[in-house]
CSV table of C-alpha atoms and ligand atoms in Angstrom, one decimal:
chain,number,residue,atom,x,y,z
E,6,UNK,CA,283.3,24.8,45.0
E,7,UNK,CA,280.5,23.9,46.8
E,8,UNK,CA,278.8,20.2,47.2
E,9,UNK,CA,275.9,20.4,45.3
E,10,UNK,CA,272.7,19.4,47.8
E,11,UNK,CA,271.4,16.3,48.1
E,12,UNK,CA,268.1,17.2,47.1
E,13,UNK,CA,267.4,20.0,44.6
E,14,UNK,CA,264.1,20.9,47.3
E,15,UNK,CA,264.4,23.4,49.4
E,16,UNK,CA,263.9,22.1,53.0
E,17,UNK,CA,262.2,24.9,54.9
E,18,UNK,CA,263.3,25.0,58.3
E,19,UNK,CA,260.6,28.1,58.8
E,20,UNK,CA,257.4,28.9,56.8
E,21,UNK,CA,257.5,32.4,58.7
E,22,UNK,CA,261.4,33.8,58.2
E,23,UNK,CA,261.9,34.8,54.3
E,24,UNK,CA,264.6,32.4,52.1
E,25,UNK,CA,268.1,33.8,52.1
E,26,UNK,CA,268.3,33.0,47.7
E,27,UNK,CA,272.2,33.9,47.9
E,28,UNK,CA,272.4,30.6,50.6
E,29,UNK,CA,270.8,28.5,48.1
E,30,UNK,CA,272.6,28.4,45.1
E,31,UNK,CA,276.5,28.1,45.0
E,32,UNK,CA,277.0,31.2,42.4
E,33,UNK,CA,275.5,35.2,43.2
E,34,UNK,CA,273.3,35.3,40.1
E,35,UNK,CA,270.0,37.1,39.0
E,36,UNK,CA,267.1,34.8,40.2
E,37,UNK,CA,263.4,33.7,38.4
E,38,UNK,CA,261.3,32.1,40.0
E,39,UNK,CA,258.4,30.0,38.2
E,40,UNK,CA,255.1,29.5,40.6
E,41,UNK,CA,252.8,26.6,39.8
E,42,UNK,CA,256.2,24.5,38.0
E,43,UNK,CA,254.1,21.3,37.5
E,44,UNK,CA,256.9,18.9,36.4
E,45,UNK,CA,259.7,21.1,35.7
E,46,UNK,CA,260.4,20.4,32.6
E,47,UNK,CA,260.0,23.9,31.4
E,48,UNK,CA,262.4,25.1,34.3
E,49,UNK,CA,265.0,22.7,33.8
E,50,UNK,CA,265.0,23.4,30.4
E,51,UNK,CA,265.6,26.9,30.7
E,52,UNK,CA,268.0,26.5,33.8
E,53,UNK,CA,269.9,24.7,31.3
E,54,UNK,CA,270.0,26.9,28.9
E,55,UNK,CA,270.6,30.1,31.4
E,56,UNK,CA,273.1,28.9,33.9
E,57,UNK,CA,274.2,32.5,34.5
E,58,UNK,CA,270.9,33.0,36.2
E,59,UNK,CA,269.4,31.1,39.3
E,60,UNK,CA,265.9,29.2,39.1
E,61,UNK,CA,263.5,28.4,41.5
E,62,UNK,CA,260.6,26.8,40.8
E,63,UNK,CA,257.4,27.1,43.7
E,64,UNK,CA,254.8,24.0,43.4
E,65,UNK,CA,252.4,22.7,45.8
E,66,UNK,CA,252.4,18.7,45.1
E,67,UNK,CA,254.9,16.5,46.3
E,68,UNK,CA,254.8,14.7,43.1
E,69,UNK,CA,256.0,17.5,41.1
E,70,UNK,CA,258.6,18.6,42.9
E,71,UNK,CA,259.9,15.7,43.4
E,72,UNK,CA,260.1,15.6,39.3
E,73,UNK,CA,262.0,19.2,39.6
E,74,UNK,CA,264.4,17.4,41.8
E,75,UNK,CA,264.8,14.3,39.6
E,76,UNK,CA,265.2,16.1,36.3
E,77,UNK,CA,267.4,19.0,37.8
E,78,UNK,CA,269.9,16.2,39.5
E,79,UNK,CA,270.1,13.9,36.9
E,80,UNK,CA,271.7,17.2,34.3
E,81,UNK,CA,273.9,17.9,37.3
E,82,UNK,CA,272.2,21.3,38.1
E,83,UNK,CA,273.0,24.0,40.5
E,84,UNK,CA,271.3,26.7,39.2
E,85,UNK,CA,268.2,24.9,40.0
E,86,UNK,CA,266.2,24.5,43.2
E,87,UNK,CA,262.2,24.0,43.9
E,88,UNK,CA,260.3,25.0,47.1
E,89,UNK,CA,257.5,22.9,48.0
E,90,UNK,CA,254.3,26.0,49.3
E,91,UNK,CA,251.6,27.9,48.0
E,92,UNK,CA,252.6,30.3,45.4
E,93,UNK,CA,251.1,33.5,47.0
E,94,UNK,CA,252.0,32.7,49.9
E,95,UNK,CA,255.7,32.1,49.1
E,96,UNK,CA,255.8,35.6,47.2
E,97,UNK,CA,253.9,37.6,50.3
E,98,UNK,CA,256.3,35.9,52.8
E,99,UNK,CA,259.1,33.8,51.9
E,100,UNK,CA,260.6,35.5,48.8
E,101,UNK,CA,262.8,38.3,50.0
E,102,UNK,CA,261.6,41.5,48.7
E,103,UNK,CA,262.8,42.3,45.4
E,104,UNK,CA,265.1,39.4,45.2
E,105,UNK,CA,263.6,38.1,41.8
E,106,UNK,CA,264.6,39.6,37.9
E,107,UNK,CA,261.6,37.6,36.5
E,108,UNK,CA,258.7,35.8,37.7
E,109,UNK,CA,257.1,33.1,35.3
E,110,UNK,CA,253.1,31.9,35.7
E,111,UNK,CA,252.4,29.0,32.8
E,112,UNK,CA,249.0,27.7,32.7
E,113,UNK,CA,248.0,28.1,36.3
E,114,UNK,CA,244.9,26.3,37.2
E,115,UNK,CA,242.1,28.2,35.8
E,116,UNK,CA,239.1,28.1,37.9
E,117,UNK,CA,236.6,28.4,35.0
E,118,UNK,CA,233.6,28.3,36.9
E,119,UNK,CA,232.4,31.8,38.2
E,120,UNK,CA,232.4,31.2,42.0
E,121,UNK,CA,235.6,29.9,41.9
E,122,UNK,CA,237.5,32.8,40.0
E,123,UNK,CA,238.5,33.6,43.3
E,124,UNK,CA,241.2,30.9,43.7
E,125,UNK,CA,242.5,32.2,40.8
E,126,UNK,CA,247.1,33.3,41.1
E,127,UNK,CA,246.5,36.4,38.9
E,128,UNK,CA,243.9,38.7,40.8
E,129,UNK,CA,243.3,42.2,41.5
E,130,UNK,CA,246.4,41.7,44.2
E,131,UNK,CA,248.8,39.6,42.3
E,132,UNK,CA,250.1,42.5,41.0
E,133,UNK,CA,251.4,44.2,44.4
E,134,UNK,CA,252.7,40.7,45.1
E,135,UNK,CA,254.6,41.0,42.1
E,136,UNK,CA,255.9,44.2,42.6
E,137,UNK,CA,257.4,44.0,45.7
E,138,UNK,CA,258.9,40.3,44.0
E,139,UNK,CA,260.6,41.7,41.3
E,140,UNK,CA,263.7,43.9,40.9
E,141,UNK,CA,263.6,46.8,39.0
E,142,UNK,CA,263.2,46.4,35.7
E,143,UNK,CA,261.7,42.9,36.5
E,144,UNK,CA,259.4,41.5,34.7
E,145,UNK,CA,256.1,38.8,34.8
E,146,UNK,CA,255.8,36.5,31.9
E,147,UNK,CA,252.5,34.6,31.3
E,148,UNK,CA,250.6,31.4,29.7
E,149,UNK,CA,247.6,30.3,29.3
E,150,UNK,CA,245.0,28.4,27.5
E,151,UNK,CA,241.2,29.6,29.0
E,152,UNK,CA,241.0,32.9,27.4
E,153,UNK,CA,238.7,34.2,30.4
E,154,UNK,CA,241.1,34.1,32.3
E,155,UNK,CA,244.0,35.7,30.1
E,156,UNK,CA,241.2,38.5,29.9
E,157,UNK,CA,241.6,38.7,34.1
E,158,UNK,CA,245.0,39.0,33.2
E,159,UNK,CA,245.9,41.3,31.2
E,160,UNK,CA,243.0,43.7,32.7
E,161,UNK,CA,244.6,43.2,36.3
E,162,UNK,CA,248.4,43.9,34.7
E,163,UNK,CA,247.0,46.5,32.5
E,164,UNK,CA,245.9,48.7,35.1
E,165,UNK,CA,248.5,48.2,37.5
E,166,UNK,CA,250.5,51.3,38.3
E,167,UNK,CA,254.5,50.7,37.3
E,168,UNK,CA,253.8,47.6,35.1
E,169,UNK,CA,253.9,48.1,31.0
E,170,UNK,CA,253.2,45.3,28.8
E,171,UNK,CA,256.5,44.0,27.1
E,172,UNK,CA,257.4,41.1,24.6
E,173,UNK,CA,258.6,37.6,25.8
E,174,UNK,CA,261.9,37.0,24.3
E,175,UNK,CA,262.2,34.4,21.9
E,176,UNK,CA,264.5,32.3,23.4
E,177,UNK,CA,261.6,32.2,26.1
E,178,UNK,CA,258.8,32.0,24.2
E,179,UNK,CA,260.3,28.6,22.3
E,180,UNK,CA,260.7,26.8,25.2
E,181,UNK,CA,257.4,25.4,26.2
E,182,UNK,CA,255.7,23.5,29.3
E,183,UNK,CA,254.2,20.1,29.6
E,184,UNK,CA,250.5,21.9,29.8
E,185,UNK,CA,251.5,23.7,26.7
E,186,UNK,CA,252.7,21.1,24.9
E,187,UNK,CA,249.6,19.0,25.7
E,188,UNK,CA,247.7,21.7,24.6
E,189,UNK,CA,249.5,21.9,21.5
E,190,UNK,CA,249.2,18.7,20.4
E,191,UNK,CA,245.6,18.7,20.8
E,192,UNK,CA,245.4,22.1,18.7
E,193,UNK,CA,244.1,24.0,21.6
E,194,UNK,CA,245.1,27.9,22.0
E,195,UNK,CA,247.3,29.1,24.4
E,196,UNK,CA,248.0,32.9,24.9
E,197,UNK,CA,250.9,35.0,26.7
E,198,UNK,CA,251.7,38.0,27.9
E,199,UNK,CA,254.6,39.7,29.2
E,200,UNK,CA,254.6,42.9,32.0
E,201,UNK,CA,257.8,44.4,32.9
E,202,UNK,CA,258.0,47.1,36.4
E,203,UNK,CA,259.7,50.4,35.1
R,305,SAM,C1,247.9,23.4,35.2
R,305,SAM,S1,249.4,23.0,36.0
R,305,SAM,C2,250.6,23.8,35.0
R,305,SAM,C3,252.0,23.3,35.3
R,305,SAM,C4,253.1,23.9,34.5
R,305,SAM,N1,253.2,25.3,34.8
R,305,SAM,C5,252.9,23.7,33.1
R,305,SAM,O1,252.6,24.6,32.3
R,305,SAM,O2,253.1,22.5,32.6
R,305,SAM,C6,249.3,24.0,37.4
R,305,SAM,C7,250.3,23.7,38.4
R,305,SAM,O3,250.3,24.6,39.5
R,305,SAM,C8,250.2,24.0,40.7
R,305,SAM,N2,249.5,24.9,41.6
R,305,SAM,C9,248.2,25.3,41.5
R,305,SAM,N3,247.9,26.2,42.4
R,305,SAM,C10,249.0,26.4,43.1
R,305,SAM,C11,249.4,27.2,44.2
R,305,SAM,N4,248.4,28.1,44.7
R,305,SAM,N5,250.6,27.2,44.7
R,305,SAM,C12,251.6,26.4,44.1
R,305,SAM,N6,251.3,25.6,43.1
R,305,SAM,C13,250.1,25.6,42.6
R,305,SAM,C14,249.5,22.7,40.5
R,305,SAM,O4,249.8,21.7,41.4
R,305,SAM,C15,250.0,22.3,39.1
R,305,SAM,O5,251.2,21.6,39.1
């Protein structure tokens, strides 16, 4: 068996040369990969629900990772690692192609003001990134509260070629994240939406 790291973050020793996922984890098992992971506790929670499957979760703050790392160490996890980089960036150039079963988006920052939308994850090109992500049969589960953007959504997964919309699972769907529960609690909305590749 192999020591687990000492830190549950990824140290990259190149932004340019793609991850090797099978060096990462100790066990060969299908990986999803979460982008925008805030503080993990979503992530964790399903790595500890799922350890027959791999989880990486791709955040931008040092903050928040470090949480991924804290939570994920303390349950004794190795299914679970985090990567510190921007999340289009990491699918475009350091995610192998085709080396993920499921990608997860919850509640990424929504850019509600209309010259901003352009910042937004989920574009007219997210969905290429995706595809050359995911395995086949892989699919792209979604969250949100701002129902513009859910509408950018869906319209940029509907009409992409080799996607059809699909159910989350329930054993998915009742796991939630620390946006959503926030927005629970203060009876805001939230939406999903589920795309697999066929
Ligand atoms: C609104 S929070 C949601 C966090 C978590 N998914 C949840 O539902 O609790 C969005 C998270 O995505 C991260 N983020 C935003 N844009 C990003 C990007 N381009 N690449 C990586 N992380 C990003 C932010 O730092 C933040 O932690």
């Amino acid at each position: 068996m192999k020591t687990p790291p000492a830190n549950l973050v990824v140290q990259l020793a190149s932004i340019v040369e793609p991850l090797a996922p099978a060096k990462l984890f100790p066990r060969p098992q299908p990986l999803e990969v979460e982008l925008g992971c805030g503080d993990a506790s979503f992530l964790v929670e399903y790595a500890r629900r799922n350890l027959a499957k791999n989880f990486l979760g791709v955040e931008r703050l040092l903050g928040r990772i470090q949480k991924l790392h804290r939570k994920g160490d303390r349950l004794a996890l190795t299914n679970l690692r985090g990567v510190r980089i921007e999340s289009a960036y990491f699918l475009q150039y350091l995610l192998p192609p085709h080396a993920a079963a499921a990608l997860h988006i919850y509640f990424p920052d929504p850019w509600p003001k209309k010259k901003h939308r352009k910042h937004r994850l989920i574009n007219e090109g997210f969905p290429g990134l995706a595809r050359q992500a995911l395995a086949p049969g892989g699919a792209v589960f979604l969250r949100t509260d701002d129902a513009d953007y859910f509408q950018q959504m869906t319209e940029v997964f509907g009409t992409a070629k080799e996607f059809e919309k699909t159910e989350t699972p329930a054993a998915l769907a009742e796991i939630t994240t620390d946006f959503e529960r926030g927005f629970n609690a203060q009876g805001i909305p939230t939406l999903r939406a589920a795309y697999k590749l066929f």
